[in-house]
Structure formats: C-alpha cells, structure tokens
mmCIF file with all atom_site columns, C-alpha atoms in Angstrom:
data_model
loop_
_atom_site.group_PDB
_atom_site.id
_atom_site.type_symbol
_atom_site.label_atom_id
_atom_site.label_alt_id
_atom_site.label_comp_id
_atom_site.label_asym_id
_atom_site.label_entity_id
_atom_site.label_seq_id
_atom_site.pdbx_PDB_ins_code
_atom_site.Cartn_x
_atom_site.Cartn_y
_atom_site.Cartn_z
_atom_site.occupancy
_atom_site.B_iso_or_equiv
_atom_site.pdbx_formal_charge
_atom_site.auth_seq_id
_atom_site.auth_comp_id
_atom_site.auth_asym_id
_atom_site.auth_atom_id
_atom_site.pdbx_PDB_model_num
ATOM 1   C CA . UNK N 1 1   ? 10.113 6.508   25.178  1.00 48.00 ? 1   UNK N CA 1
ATOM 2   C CA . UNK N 1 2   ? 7.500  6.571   22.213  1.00 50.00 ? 2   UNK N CA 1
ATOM 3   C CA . UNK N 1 3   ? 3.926  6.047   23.083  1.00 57.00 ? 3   UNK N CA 1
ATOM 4   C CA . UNK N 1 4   ? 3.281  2.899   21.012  1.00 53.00 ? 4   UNK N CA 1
ATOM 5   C CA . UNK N 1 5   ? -1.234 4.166   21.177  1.00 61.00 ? 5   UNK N CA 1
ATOM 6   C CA . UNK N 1 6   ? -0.059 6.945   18.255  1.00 68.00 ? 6   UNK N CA 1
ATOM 7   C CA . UNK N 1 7   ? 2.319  6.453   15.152  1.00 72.00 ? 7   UNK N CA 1
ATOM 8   C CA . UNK N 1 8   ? 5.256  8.682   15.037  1.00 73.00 ? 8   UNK N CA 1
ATOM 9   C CA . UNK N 1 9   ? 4.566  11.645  12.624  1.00 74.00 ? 9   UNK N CA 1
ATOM 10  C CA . UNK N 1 10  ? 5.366  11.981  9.085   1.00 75.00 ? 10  UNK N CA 1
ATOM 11  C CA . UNK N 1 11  ? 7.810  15.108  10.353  1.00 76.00 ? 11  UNK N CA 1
ATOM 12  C CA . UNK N 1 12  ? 9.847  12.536  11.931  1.00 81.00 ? 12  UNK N CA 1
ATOM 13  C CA . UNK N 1 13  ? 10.944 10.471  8.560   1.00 83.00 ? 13  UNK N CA 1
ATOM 14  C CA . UNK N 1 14  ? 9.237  12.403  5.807   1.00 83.00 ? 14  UNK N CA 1
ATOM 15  C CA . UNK N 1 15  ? 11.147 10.996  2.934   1.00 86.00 ? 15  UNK N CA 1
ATOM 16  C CA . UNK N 1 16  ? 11.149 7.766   4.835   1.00 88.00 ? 16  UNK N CA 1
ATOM 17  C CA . UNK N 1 17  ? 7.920  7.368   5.511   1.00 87.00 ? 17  UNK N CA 1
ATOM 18  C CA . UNK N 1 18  ? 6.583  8.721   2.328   1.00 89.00 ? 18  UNK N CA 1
ATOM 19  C CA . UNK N 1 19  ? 8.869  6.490   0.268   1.00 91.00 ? 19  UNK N CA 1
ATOM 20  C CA . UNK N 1 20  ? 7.281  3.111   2.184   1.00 92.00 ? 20  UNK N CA 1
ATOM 21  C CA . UNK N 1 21  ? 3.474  4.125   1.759   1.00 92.00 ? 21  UNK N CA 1
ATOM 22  C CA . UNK N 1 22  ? 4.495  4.265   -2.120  1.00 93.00 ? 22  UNK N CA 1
ATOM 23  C CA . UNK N 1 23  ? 5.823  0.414   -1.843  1.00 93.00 ? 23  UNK N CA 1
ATOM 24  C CA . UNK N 1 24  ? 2.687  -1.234  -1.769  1.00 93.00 ? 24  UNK N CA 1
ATOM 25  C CA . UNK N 1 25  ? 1.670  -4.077  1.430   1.00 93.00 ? 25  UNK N CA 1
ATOM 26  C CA . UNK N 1 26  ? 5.756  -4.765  1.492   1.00 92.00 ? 26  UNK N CA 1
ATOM 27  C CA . UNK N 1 27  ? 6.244  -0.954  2.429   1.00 93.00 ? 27  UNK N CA 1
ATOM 28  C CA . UNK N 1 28  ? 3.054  -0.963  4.616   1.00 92.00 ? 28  UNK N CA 1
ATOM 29  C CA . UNK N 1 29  ? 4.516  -3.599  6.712   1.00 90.00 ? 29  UNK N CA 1
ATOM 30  C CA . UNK N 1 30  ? 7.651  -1.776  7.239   1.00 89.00 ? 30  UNK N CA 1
ATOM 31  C CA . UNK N 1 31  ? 5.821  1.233   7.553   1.00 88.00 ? 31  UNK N CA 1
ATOM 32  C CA . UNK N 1 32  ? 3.783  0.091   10.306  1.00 86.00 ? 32  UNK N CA 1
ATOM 33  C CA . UNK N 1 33  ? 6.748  -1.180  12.139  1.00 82.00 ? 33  UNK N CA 1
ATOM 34  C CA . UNK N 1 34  ? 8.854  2.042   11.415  1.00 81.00 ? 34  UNK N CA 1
ATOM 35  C CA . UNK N 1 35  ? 6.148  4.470   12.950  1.00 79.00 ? 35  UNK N CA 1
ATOM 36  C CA . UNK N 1 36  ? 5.437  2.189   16.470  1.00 74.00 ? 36  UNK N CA 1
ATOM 37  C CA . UNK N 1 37  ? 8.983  1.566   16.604  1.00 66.00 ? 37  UNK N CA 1
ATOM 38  C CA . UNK N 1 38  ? 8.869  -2.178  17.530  1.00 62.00 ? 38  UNK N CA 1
ATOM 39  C CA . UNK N 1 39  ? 10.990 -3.836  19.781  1.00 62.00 ? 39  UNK N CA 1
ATOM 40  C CA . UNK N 1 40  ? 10.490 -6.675  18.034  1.00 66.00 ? 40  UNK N CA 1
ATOM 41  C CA . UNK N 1 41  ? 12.164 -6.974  14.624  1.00 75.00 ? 41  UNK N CA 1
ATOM 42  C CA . UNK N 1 42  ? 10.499 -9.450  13.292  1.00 79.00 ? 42  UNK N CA 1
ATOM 43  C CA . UNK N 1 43  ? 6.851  -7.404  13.498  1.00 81.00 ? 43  UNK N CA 1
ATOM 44  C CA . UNK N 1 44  ? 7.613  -6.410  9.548   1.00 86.00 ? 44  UNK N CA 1
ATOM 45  C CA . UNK N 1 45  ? 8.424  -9.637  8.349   1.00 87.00 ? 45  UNK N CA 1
ATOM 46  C CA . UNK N 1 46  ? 5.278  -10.979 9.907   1.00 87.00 ? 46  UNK N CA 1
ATOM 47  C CA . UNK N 1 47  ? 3.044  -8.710  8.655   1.00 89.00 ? 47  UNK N CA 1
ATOM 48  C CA . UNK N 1 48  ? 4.338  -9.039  5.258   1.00 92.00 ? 48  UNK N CA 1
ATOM 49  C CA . UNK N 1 49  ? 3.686  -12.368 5.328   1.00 92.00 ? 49  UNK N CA 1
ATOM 50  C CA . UNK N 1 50  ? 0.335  -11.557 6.809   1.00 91.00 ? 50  UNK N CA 1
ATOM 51  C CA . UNK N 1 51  ? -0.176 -9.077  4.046   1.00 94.00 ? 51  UNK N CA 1
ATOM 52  C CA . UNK N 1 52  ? 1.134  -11.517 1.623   1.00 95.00 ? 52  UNK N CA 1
ATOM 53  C CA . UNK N 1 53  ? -1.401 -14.366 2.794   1.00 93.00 ? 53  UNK N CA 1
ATOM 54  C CA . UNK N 1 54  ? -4.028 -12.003 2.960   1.00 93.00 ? 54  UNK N CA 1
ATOM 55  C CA . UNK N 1 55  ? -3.888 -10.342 -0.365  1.00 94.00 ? 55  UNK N CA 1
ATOM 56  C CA . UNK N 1 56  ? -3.047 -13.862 -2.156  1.00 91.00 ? 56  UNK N CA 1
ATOM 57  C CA . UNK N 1 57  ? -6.420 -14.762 -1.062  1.00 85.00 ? 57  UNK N CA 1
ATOM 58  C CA . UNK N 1 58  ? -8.866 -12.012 -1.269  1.00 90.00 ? 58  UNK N CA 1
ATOM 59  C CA . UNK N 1 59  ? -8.160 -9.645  -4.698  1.00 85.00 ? 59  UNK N CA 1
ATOM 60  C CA . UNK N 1 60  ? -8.765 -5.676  -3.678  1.00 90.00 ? 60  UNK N CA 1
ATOM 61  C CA . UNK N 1 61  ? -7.468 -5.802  -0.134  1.00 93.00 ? 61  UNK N CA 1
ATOM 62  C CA . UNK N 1 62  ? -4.304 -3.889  -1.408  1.00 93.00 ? 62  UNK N CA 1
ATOM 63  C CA . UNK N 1 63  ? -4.971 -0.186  -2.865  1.00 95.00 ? 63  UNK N CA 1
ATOM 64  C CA . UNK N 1 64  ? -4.537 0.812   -6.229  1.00 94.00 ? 64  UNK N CA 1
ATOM 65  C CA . UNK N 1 65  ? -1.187 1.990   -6.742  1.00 93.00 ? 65  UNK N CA 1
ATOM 66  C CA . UNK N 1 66  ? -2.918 5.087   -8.462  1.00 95.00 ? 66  UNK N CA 1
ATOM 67  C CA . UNK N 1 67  ? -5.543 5.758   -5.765  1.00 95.00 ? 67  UNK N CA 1
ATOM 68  C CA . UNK N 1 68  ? -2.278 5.345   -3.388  1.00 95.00 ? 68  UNK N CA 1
ATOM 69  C CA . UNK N 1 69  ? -0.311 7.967   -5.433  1.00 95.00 ? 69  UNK N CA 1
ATOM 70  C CA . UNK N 1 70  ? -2.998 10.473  -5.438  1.00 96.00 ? 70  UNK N CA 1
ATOM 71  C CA . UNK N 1 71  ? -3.396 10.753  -2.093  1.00 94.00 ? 71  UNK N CA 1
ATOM 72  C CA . UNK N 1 72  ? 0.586  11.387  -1.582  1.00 93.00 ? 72  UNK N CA 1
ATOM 73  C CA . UNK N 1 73  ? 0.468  14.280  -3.935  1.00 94.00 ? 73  UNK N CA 1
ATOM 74  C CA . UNK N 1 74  ? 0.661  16.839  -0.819  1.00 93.00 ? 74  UNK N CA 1
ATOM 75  C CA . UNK N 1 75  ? 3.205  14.705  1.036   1.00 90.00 ? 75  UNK N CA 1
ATOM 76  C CA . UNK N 1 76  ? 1.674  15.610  4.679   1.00 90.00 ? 76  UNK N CA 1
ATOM 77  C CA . UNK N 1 77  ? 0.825  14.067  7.437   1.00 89.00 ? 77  UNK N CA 1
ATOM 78  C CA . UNK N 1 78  ? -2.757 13.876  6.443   1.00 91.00 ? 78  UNK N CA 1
ATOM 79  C CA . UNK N 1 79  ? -1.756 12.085  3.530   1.00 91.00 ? 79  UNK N CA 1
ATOM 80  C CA . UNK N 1 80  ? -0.021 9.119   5.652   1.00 89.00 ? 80  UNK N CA 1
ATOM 81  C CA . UNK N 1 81  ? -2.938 9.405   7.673   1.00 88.00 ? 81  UNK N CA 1
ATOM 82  C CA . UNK N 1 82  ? -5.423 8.816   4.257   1.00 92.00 ? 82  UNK N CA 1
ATOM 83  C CA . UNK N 1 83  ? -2.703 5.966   3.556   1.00 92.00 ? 83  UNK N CA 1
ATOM 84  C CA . UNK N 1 84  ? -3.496 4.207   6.849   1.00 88.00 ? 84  UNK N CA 1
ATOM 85  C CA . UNK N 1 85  ? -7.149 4.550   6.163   1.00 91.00 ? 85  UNK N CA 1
ATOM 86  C CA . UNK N 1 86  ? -6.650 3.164   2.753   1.00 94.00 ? 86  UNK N CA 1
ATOM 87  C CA . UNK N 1 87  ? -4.954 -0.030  4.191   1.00 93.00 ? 87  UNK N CA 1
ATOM 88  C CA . UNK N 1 88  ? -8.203 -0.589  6.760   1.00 91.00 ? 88  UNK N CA 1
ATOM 89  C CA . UNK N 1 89  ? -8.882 -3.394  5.108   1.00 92.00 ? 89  UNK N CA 1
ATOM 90  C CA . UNK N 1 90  ? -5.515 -5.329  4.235   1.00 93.00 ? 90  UNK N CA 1
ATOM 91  C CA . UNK N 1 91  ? -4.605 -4.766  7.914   1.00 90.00 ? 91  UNK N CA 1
ATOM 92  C CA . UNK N 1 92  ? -7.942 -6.117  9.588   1.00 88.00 ? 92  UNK N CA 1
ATOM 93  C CA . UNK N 1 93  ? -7.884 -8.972  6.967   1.00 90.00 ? 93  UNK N CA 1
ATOM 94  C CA . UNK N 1 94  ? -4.250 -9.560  7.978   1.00 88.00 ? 94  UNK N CA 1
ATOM 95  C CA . UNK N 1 95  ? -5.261 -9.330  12.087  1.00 85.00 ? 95  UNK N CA 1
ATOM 96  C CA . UNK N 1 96  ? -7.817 -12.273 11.404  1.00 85.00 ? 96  UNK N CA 1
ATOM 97  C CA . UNK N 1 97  ? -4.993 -15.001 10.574  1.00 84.00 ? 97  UNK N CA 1
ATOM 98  C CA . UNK N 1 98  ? -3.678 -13.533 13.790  1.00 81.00 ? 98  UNK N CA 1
ATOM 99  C CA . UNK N 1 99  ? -6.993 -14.085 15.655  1.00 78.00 ? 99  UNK N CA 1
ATOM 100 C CA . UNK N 1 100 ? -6.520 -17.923 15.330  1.00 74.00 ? 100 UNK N CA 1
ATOM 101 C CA . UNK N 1 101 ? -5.283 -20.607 17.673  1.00 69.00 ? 101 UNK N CA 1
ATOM 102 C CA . UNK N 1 102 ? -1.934 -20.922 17.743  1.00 69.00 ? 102 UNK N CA 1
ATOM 103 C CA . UNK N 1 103 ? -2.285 -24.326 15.976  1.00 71.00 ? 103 UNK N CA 1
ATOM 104 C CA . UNK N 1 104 ? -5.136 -23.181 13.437  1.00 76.00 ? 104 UNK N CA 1
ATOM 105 C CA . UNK N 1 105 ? -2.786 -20.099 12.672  1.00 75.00 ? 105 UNK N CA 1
ATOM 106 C CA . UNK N 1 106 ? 0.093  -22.552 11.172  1.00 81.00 ? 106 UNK N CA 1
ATOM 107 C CA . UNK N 1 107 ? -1.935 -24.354 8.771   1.00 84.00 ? 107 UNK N CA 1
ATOM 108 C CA . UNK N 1 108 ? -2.737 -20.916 6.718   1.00 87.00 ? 108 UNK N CA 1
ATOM 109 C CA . UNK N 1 109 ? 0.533  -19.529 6.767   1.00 88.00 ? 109 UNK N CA 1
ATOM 110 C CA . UNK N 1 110 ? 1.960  -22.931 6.129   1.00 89.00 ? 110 UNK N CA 1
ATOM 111 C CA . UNK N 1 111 ? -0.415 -23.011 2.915   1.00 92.00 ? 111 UNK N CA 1
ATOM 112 C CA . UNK N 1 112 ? 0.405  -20.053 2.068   1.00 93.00 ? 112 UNK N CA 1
ATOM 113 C CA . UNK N 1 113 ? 3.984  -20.929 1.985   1.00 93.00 ? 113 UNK N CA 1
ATOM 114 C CA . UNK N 1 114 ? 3.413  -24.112 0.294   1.00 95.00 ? 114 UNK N CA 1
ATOM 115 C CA . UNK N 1 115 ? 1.675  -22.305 -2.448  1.00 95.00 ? 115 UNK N CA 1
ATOM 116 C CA . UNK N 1 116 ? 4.654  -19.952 -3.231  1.00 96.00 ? 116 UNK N CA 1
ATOM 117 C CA . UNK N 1 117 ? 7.192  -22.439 -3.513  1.00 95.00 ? 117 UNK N CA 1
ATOM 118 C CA . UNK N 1 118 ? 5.218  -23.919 -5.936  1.00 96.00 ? 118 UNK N CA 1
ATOM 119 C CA . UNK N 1 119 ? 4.647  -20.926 -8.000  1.00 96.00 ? 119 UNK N CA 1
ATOM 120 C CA . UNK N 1 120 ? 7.813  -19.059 -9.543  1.00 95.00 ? 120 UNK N CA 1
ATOM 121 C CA . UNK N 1 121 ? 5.956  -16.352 -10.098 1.00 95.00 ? 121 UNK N CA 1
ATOM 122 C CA . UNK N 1 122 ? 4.932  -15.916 -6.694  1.00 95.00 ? 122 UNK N CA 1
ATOM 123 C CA . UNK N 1 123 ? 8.528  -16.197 -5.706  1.00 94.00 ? 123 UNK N CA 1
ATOM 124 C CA . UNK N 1 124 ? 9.840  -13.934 -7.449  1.00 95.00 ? 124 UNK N CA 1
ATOM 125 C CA . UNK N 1 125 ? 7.031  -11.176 -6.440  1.00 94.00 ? 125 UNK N CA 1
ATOM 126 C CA . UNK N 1 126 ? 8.453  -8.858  -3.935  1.00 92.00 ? 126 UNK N CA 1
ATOM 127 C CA . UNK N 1 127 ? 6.184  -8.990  -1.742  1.00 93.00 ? 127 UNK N CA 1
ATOM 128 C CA . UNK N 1 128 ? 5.059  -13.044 -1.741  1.00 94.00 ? 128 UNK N CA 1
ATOM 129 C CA . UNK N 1 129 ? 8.838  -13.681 -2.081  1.00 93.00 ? 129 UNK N CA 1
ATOM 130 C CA . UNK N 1 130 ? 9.993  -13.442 1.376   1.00 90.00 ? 130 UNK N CA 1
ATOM 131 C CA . UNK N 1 131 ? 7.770  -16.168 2.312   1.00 91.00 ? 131 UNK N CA 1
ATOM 132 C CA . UNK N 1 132 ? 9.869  -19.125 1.576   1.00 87.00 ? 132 UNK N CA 1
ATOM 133 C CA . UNK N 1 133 ? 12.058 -18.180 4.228   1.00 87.00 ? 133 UNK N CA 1
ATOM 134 C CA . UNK N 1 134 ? 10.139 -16.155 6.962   1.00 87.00 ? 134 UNK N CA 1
ATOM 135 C CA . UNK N 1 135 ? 6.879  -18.422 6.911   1.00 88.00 ? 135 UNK N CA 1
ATOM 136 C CA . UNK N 1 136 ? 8.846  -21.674 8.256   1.00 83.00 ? 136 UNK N CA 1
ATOM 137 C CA . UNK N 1 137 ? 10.829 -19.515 11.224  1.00 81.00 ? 137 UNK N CA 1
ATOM 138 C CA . UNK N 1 138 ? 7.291  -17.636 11.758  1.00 81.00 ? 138 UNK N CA 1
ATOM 139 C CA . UNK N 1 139 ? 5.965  -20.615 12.468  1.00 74.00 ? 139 UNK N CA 1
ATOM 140 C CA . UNK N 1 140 ? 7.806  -21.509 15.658  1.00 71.00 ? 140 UNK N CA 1
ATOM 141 C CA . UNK N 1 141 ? 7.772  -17.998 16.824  1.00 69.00 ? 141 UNK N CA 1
ATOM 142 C CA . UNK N 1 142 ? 4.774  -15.895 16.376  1.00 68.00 ? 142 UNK N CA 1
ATOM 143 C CA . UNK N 1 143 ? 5.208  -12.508 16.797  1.00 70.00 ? 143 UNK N CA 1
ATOM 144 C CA . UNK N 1 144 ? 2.678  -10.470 18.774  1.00 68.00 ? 144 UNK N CA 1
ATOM 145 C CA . UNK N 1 145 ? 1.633  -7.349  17.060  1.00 70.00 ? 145 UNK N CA 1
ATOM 146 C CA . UNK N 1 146 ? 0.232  -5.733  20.883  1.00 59.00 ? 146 UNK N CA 1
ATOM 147 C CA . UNK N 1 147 ? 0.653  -2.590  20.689  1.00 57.00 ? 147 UNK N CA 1
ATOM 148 C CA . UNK N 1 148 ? -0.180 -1.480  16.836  1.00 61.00 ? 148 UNK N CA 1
ATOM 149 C CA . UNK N 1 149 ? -3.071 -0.211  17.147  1.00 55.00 ? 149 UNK N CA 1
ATOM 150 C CA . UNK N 1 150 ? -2.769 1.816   13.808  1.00 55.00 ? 150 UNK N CA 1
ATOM 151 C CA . UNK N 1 151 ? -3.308 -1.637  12.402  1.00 63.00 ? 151 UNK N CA 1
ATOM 152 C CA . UNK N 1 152 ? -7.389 -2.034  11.498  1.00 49.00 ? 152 UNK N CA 1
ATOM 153 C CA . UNK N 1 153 ? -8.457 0.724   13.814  1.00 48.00 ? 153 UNK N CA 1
#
C-alpha cells in the first residue's frame, strides 16, 4: 500500500498529473486526491468546493495561469513539486474552513452555495459550478482530508 506522508511521483501519471496542475484549483483538487490515492472519493469534490469557497472570497489565492505554465515547461517532478508550492496558499486557506466546528463549518459552505445559485455566472464557472450539487450532500457528510499532508505543508 501507498504511504499516504508522500505524493505519488510525477513518473507514476506523467501526462496525468501534468494535465491536472494545468486545470487550475478544479485540477488541484483532483490532483491532490490522485497523488494520496484517497479512499475516500469524495476528498476531490470537497476540496473543490473548499477551493471554490476559498478563492470566491480572497482574489490571488489561485496562481496565475501563466506563472502556472512556466513552471511546467520541463514537465518533471520538480515542476509538480513548484506546483504544490505554488498552491501553499489556496490549500492552507482551504484547510481553515476545515478547521471549524462542525456547525460553524456549514454556514460558510452553505453561503457559499447560496451565493452561486444566485449568480449564473458562477454556475456556469467550472470550478464554482459543482457547488450546487456537492455543497448540500457535503454538508451532511464532511469528508476528512487526514492524511494529505501535501495540502499547506
């Protein structure tokens, strides 16, 4: 069995792996969940609404796209591993909502819900768009995300 302390290596999904850290805070969260190998499946749909909340409310927690893109250019492991320092702060910012009481972590998620059904835009934003359905299932069953510790290290 993988040892969930270290992600699997780039060598063991290149394309894969490469193609996610391109995809912005929805590919980070399947990223994430791709390289610990969760047991859990719904670790990625949490953290992109996580991600989603996060970045809704705090502009320049996600990287540039550019900046992102430049550090791929040598497709290597050291590049993933730039990618995960690059996300630092979306992840930690993401790992506070998780830090809450269970009942002060609904009311932020449940916001952030609220506020993109109310907003096609939002809704129709890749990564804000899964919210209308995941947030109200999240809600009665919070994931734990134990044992990814590649998230805000």
């Amino acid at each position: 069995m993988h040892d969930l302390s270290a992600p699997l290596p780039l060598a063991t999904s290149p394309e894969y792996h490469l193609r996610l850290a391109r995809k912005g805070a929805l590919g980070r969260a399947l990223l994430i969940a791709e390289r610990y190998q969760p047991a859990d499946r719904t670790v990625p749909r949490y953290l992109t609404v996580l991600y989603g909340a996060a970045v809704l409310d705090t502009l320049g927690l996600e990287p540039e796209p550019d900046a992102v893109e430049q550090v791929l250019i040598t497709e290597d492991q050291a590049a993933l591993d730039e990618i995960d320092r690059l996300y630092r702060p979306l992840d930690r910012a993401a790992l506070l909502l998780t830090e809450a009481l269970p009942e002060e972590h609904i009311e932020p998620l449940r916001s952030y819900g609220a506020r993109v059904a109310a907003s096609p835009r939002l809704a129709r934003n890749p990564l804000h768009s899964g919210a209308l359905h995941n947030v109200p299932e999240l809600l009665e069953d919070r994931p734990t995300l134990y044992g990814y510790p590649g998230l805000g290290e």
